[in-house]
PDB file of C-alpha atoms in Angstrom:
ATOM      1  CA  MET A1003      17.200   8.174   7.348  1.00  0.00           C
ATOM      2  CA  THR A1004      14.192   7.035   4.946  1.00  0.00           C
ATOM      3  CA  PRO A1005      15.491   4.752   2.499  1.00  0.00           C
ATOM      4  CA  PRO A1006      15.237   5.713  -1.060  1.00  0.00           C
ATOM      5  CA  TYR A1007      12.586   3.562  -2.375  1.00  0.00           C
ATOM      6  CA  GLN A1008      10.121   2.717   0.375  1.00  0.00           C
ATOM      7  CA  ILE A1009       6.406   2.666   0.251  1.00  0.00           C
ATOM      8  CA  ARG A1010       4.531   4.622   2.947  1.00  0.00           C
ATOM      9  CA  ALA A1011       0.742   4.448   2.918  1.00  0.00           C
ATOM     10  CA  ASP A1012      -2.254   4.774   5.256  1.00  0.00           C
ATOM     11  CA  TYR A1013      -3.365   1.018   5.530  1.00  0.00           C
ATOM     12  CA  ASP A1014      -4.924  -1.667   7.657  1.00  0.00           C
ATOM     13  CA  ALA A1015      -4.983  -5.099   8.054  1.00  0.00           C
ATOM     14  CA  ARG A1016      -7.022  -5.800   4.825  1.00  0.00           C
ATOM     15  CA  THR A1017      -7.043  -2.448   2.945  1.00  0.00           C
ATOM     16  CA  VAL A1018      -4.598   0.441   1.507  1.00  0.00           C
ATOM     17  CA  VAL A1019      -5.616   3.753   0.890  1.00  0.00           C
ATOM     18  CA  VAL A1020      -4.387   5.462  -2.794  1.00  0.00           C
ATOM     19  CA  TYR A1021      -4.932   8.945  -4.008  1.00  0.00           C
ATOM     20  CA  GLN A1022      -6.414  10.437  -7.403  1.00  0.00           C
ATOM     21  CA  ALA A1023      -7.361  13.620  -8.362  1.00  0.00           C
ATOM     22  CA  TYR A1024     -10.608  14.006 -10.818  1.00  0.00           C
ATOM     23  CA  PRO A1025     -12.763  16.656 -12.398  1.00  0.00           C
ATOM     24  CA  SER A1026     -16.037  16.877 -10.417  1.00  0.00           C
ATOM     25  CA  THR A1027     -17.922  14.875 -13.055  1.00  0.00           C
ATOM     26  CA  ILE A1028     -15.726  11.864 -12.542  1.00  0.00           C
ATOM     27  CA  ALA A1029     -15.666  12.437  -8.531  1.00  0.00           C
ATOM     28  CA  ASP A1030     -19.310  13.072  -8.195  1.00  0.00           C
ATOM     29  CA  ALA A1031     -20.318   9.996 -10.457  1.00  0.00           C
ATOM     30  CA  ALA A1032     -18.018   7.735  -8.414  1.00  0.00           C
ATOM     31  CA  LEU A1033     -19.150   8.886  -5.133  1.00  0.00           C
ATOM     32  CA  ARG A1034     -22.727   8.481  -5.777  1.00  0.00           C
ATOM     33  CA  ALA A1035     -22.285   5.126  -7.010  1.00  0.00           C
ATOM     34  CA  GLY A1036     -19.849   4.165  -4.332  1.00  0.00           C
ATOM     35  CA  ARG A1037     -17.320   2.909  -7.170  1.00  0.00           C
ATOM     36  CA  PHE A1038     -16.000   4.213 -10.386  1.00  0.00           C
ATOM     37  CA  VAL A1039     -18.563   4.510 -13.312  1.00  0.00           C
ATOM     38  CA  ALA A1040     -18.745   6.345 -16.305  1.00  0.00           C
ATOM     39  CA  PRO A1041     -17.607   8.961 -16.949  1.00  0.00           C
ATOM     40  CA  PHE A1042     -14.280   7.031 -15.317  1.00  0.00           C
ATOM     41  CA  SER A1043     -12.525   5.773 -18.217  1.00  0.00           C
ATOM     42  CA  PHE A1044     -12.096   1.953 -18.279  1.00  0.00           C
ATOM     43  CA  ARG A1045     -10.082   2.352 -21.758  1.00  0.00           C
ATOM     44  CA  ARG A1046      -6.916   3.769 -20.427  1.00  0.00           C
ATOM     45  CA  MET A1047      -4.327   3.469 -17.656  1.00  0.00           C
ATOM     46  CA  THR A1048      -5.300   4.707 -14.135  1.00  0.00           C
ATOM     47  CA  TRP A1049      -2.422   6.039 -11.949  1.00  0.00           C
ATOM     48  CA  ILE A1050      -2.862   5.329  -8.049  1.00  0.00           C
ATOM     49  CA  LYS A1051      -0.646   7.175  -5.451  1.00  0.00           C
ATOM     50  CA  PRO A1052      -0.125   5.965  -1.868  1.00  0.00           C
ATOM     51  CA  SER A1053       1.271   9.383  -0.997  1.00  0.00           C
ATOM     52  CA  PHE A1054      -1.003  12.116  -0.015  1.00  0.00           C
ATOM     53  CA  LEU A1055       1.710  14.954  -0.412  1.00  0.00           C
ATOM     54  CA  TRP A1056       2.702  13.622  -3.906  1.00  0.00           C
ATOM     55  CA  LEU A1057      -0.677  13.647  -5.225  1.00  0.00           C
ATOM     56  CA  MET A1058      -1.065  17.389  -3.678  1.00  0.00           C
ATOM     57  CA  HIS A1059       2.297  18.302  -5.688  1.00  0.00           C
ATOM     58  CA  ARG A1060       0.737  16.563  -8.687  1.00  0.00           C
ATOM     59  CA  SER A1061      -2.775  18.332  -8.527  1.00  0.00           C
ATOM     60  CA  ASN A1062      -1.603  21.718  -7.263  1.00  0.00           C
ATOM     61  CA  TRP A1063      -3.763  21.240  -4.000  1.00  0.00           C
ATOM     62  CA  ALA A1064      -6.775  20.223  -6.249  1.00  0.00           C
ATOM     63  CA  ARG A1065      -6.486  23.208  -8.160  1.00  0.00           C
ATOM     64  CA  LYS A1066      -4.977  22.187 -11.499  1.00  0.00           C
ATOM     65  CA  PRO A1067      -7.718  21.931 -13.971  1.00  0.00           C
ATOM     66  CA  GLY A1068      -9.272  18.690 -14.326  1.00  0.00           C
ATOM     67  CA  GLN A1069      -7.954  17.424 -10.996  1.00  0.00           C
ATOM     68  CA  GLU A1070     -10.143  19.512  -8.528  1.00  0.00           C
ATOM     69  CA  ARG A1071     -11.371  16.629  -6.734  1.00  0.00           C
ATOM     70  CA  VAL A1072      -9.195  14.412  -4.680  1.00  0.00           C
ATOM     71  CA  LEU A1073     -10.529  11.056  -3.781  1.00  0.00           C
ATOM     72  CA  ALA A1074      -8.984   8.752  -0.993  1.00  0.00           C
ATOM     73  CA  VAL A1075      -9.592   5.277  -2.954  1.00  0.00           C
ATOM     74  CA  ARG A1076      -9.531   2.267  -0.372  1.00  0.00           C
ATOM     75  CA  MET A1077      -8.374  -0.866  -2.158  1.00  0.00           C
ATOM     76  CA  THR A1078      -7.770  -4.546  -0.979  1.00  0.00           C
ATOM     77  CA  ARG A1079      -4.200  -5.205   0.068  1.00  0.00           C
ATOM     78  CA  GLU A1080      -4.343  -8.249  -1.838  1.00  0.00           C
ATOM     79  CA  GLY A1081      -5.280  -6.145  -4.959  1.00  0.00           C
ATOM     80  CA  TRP A1082      -2.523  -3.587  -4.351  1.00  0.00           C
ATOM     81  CA  GLU A1083       0.028  -6.265  -3.954  1.00  0.00           C
ATOM     82  CA  GLN A1084      -1.157  -8.326  -6.941  1.00  0.00           C
ATOM     83  CA  ALA A1085      -0.763  -4.885  -9.047  1.00  0.00           C
ATOM     84  CA  LEU A1086       2.747  -4.295  -7.788  1.00  0.00           C
ATOM     85  CA  SER A1087       3.697  -8.118  -8.303  1.00  0.00           C
ATOM     86  CA  HIS A1088       2.861  -7.187 -12.273  1.00  0.00           C
ATOM     87  CA  ALA A1089       4.332  -3.665 -12.372  1.00  0.00           C
ATOM     88  CA  VAL A1090       7.066  -2.998 -14.708  1.00  0.00           C
ATOM     89  CA  PRO A1091       9.263   0.237 -14.279  1.00  0.00           C
ATOM     90  CA  THR A1092       8.487   2.766 -16.690  1.00  0.00           C
ATOM     91  CA  THR A1093      12.211   2.873 -16.951  1.00  0.00           C
ATOM     92  CA  ALA A1094      12.444  -0.850 -18.467  1.00  0.00           C
ATOM     93  CA  HIS A1095      12.832  -1.364 -22.370  1.00  0.00           C
ATOM     94  CA  PRO A1096      10.085   0.073 -24.277  1.00  0.00           C
ATOM     95  CA  GLU A1097       8.662  -3.437 -25.396  1.00  0.00           C
ATOM     96  CA  ALA A1098       8.440  -4.695 -21.934  1.00  0.00           C
ATOM     97  CA  VAL A1099       6.913  -1.436 -20.604  1.00  0.00           C
ATOM     98  CA  ALA A1100       4.174  -1.766 -23.637  1.00  0.00           C
ATOM     99  CA  ARG A1101       3.227  -5.086 -22.867  1.00  0.00           C
ATOM    100  CA  ALA A1102       3.032  -4.596 -19.035  1.00  0.00           C
ATOM    101  CA  ALA A1103      -0.448  -4.527 -17.214  1.00  0.00           C
ATOM    102  CA  VAL A1104       0.671  -2.412 -14.640  1.00  0.00           C
ATOM    103  CA  HIS A1105       3.446   0.297 -14.551  1.00  0.00           C
ATOM    104  CA  LEU A1106       5.512   1.659 -12.027  1.00  0.00           C
ATOM    105  CA  GLN A1107       7.588   4.682 -11.367  1.00  0.00           C
ATOM    106  CA  TRP A1108       9.414   6.471  -8.513  1.00  0.00           C
ATOM    107  CA  ASP A1109       9.156   9.947  -8.092  1.00  0.00           C
ATOM    108  CA  PRO A1110      10.591  12.372  -5.315  1.00  0.00           C
ATOM    109  CA  GLU A1111       8.508  12.739  -2.405  1.00  0.00           C
ATOM    110  CA  ARG A1112       7.311  15.998  -1.446  1.00  0.00           C
ATOM    111  CA  SER A1113       7.345  17.797   1.835  1.00  0.00           C
ATOM    112  CA  VAL A1114       3.946  19.731   2.864  1.00  0.00           C
ATOM    113  CA  ARG A1115       5.444  22.843   1.082  1.00  0.00           C
ATOM    114  CA  GLY A1116       6.118  21.072  -2.117  1.00  0.00           C
ATOM    115  CA  GLU A1117       9.652  20.720  -2.141  1.00  0.00           C
ATOM    116  CA  ALA A1118      11.172  17.582  -3.569  1.00  0.00           C
ATOM    117  CA  LEU A1119      12.799  15.197  -0.811  1.00  0.00           C
ATOM    118  CA  ASN A1120      15.517  12.915  -0.879  1.00  0.00           C
ATOM    119  CA  HIS A1121      13.265   9.865  -1.133  1.00  0.00           C
ATOM    120  CA  TYR A1122      10.880   8.632  -3.672  1.00  0.00           C
ATOM    121  CA  SER A1123       7.278   8.068  -3.732  1.00  0.00           C
ATOM    122  CA  ILE A1124       5.590   5.126  -5.726  1.00  0.00           C
ATOM    123  CA  GLN A1125       3.115   5.721  -8.549  1.00  0.00           C
ATOM    124  CA  VAL A1126       1.252   2.474  -9.782  1.00  0.00           C
ATOM    125  CA  GLY A1127      -0.255   2.582 -13.316  1.00  0.00           C
ATOM    126  CA  ILE A1128      -3.307  -0.090 -13.709  1.00  0.00           C
ATOM    127  CA  GLY A1129      -3.523  -0.671 -17.640  1.00  0.00           C
ATOM    128  CA  ARG A1130      -6.816  -1.404 -19.600  1.00  0.00           C
ATOM    129  CA  ASP A1131      -6.473  -5.163 -18.715  1.00  0.00           C
ATOM    130  CA  LEU A1132      -6.858  -4.937 -15.227  1.00  0.00           C
ATOM    131  CA  ILE A1133      -8.889  -1.558 -14.701  1.00  0.00           C
ATOM    132  CA  ARG A1134     -12.362  -3.565 -14.234  1.00  0.00           C
ATOM    133  CA  THR A1135     -10.777  -5.680 -11.952  1.00  0.00           C
ATOM    134  CA  PHE A1136      -9.128  -2.746  -9.951  1.00  0.00           C
ATOM    135  CA  ALA A1137     -12.744  -0.852  -9.765  1.00  0.00           C
ATOM    136  CA  ASP A1138     -14.920  -3.925  -9.385  1.00  0.00           C
ATOM    137  CA  GLU A1139     -12.721  -6.078  -7.213  1.00  0.00           C
ATOM    138  CA  TRP A1140     -10.076  -4.353  -5.608  1.00  0.00           C
ATOM    139  CA  VAL A1141     -11.497  -1.041  -4.881  1.00  0.00           C
ATOM    140  CA  VAL A1142     -13.616  -1.051  -1.540  1.00  0.00           C
ATOM    141  CA  GLY A1143     -14.511   2.360  -0.573  1.00  0.00           C
ATOM    142  CA  LEU A1144     -14.287   6.120  -2.073  1.00  0.00           C
ATOM    143  CA  THR A1145     -13.472   9.019   0.135  1.00  0.00           C
ATOM    144  CA  ASP A1146     -13.847  12.791  -1.009  1.00  0.00           C
ATOM    145  CA  HIS A1147     -10.861  14.327   0.555  1.00  0.00           C
ATOM    146  CA  THR A1148     -11.443  17.747  -1.347  1.00  0.00           C
ATOM    147  CA  PRO A1149     -12.316  19.740   1.655  1.00  0.00           C
ATOM    148  CA  LEU A1150      -9.520  18.391   3.695  1.00  0.00           C
ATOM    149  CA  VAL A1151      -7.229  19.302   0.740  1.00  0.00           C
ATOM    150  CA  HIS A1152      -8.708  22.843   0.741  1.00  0.00           C
ATOM    151  CA  ARG A1153      -8.353  23.341   4.612  1.00  0.00           C
ATOM    152  CA  ALA A1154      -4.632  22.084   4.423  1.00  0.00           C
ATOM    153  CA  ALA A1155      -3.895  24.187   1.452  1.00  0.00           C
ATOM    154  CA  VAL A1156      -5.011  27.519   2.958  1.00  0.00           C
ATOM    155  CA  LEU A1157      -2.812  26.579   5.904  1.00  0.00           C
ATOM    156  CA  VAL A1158       0.193  25.791   3.754  1.00  0.00           C
ATOM    157  CA  ARG A1159      -0.160  29.100   1.955  1.00  0.00           C
ATOM    158  CA  SER A1160      -0.578  31.311   4.881  1.00  0.00           C
ATOM    159  CA  GLY A1161       2.693  29.492   6.481  1.00  0.00           C
ATOM    160  CA  ARG A1162       1.120  27.261   8.997  1.00  0.00           C
ATOM    161  CA  ALA A1163       2.606  24.276   7.425  1.00  0.00           C
ATOM    162  CA  ALA A1164       2.957  22.637  10.931  1.00  0.00           C
ATOM    163  CA  GLN A1165      -0.841  23.020  11.323  1.00  0.00           C
ATOM    164  CA  ALA A1166      -1.701  21.665   7.987  1.00  0.00           C
ATOM    165  CA  ARG A1167       0.640  18.604   8.528  1.00  0.00           C
ATOM    166  CA  ARG A1168      -1.648  17.637  11.249  1.00  0.00           C
ATOM    167  CA  LEU A1169      -4.859  17.388   8.826  1.00  0.00           C
ATOM    168  CA  LEU A1170      -2.956  14.791   6.776  1.00  0.00           C
ATOM    169  CA  PRO A1171      -3.681  11.157   6.609  1.00  0.00           C
ATOM    170  CA  ALA A1172      -1.165   9.083   8.520  1.00  0.00           C
ATOM    171  CA  GLU A1173       1.148   7.165   6.182  1.00  0.00           C
ATOM    172  CA  ARG A1174       3.786   4.614   7.487  1.00  0.00           C
ATOM    173  CA  VAL A1175       5.949   1.939   6.139  1.00  0.00           C
ATOM    174  CA  TYR A1176       4.003  -0.721   4.008  1.00  0.00           C
ATOM    175  CA  PRO A1177       5.111  -4.045   4.969  1.00  0.00           C
ATOM    176  CA  MET A1178       6.042  -6.056   2.062  1.00  0.00           C
ATOM    177  CA  SER A1179       7.447  -9.584   1.519  1.00  0.00           C
ATOM    178  CA  ARG A1180      11.372  -9.631   0.787  1.00  0.00           C
ATOM    179  CA  SER A1181      10.880 -10.637  -2.627  1.00  0.00           C
ATOM    180  CA  LEU A1182       8.444  -7.677  -3.705  1.00  0.00           C
ATOM    181  CA  GLU A1183      10.607  -5.254  -1.888  1.00  0.00           C
ATOM    182  CA  GLU A1184      13.552  -6.333  -4.007  1.00  0.00           C
ATOM    183  CA  ARG A1185      11.416  -6.290  -7.260  1.00  0.00           C
ATOM    184  CA  LEU A1186      10.235  -2.847  -6.641  1.00  0.00           C
ATOM    185  CA  SER A1187      13.574  -1.131  -5.701  1.00  0.00           C
ATOM    186  CA  GLN A1188      14.902  -2.530  -9.162  1.00  0.00           C
ATOM    187  CA  VAL A1189      14.691   0.851 -10.870  1.00  0.00           C
TER     188      VAL A1189
END
């Protein structure tokens, strides 16, 4: 049985992949530059999610207005863990949330068909104070996953969820220190 609060992600020894959905204007500029550039906003919080299926639920498989493009954002594990170490749950006291450089929330993980599961997926909001660090230092690569999303969505809609599942990025339990794990499970 999957623990209720556990980070699952696509990662290697140095990096972890998180996902974001954008309009084409932001995605195209970022992909051309190989990093986030205008019109990406450096003045507002940006939410990153290591769960591909959670983002598919959120963006309706890249069909929601303003979320038509799905980017896999490869960032350093050091940056990811630094963000997590500063994260304040969105359920904390409003003053603590307002002061936090990083927000976190746990939302029900999703199946390939979009059903809520009985365990949670983490979302991490990188605030204005760290957004430049995220974009300029932590992000090491961007990949457009939109074609993959569209292929998988067609399979899901046509009742071939098992085939769609085989296209999805592999996610496994992300290893964390005991103290960070305990901190993140305080919801």
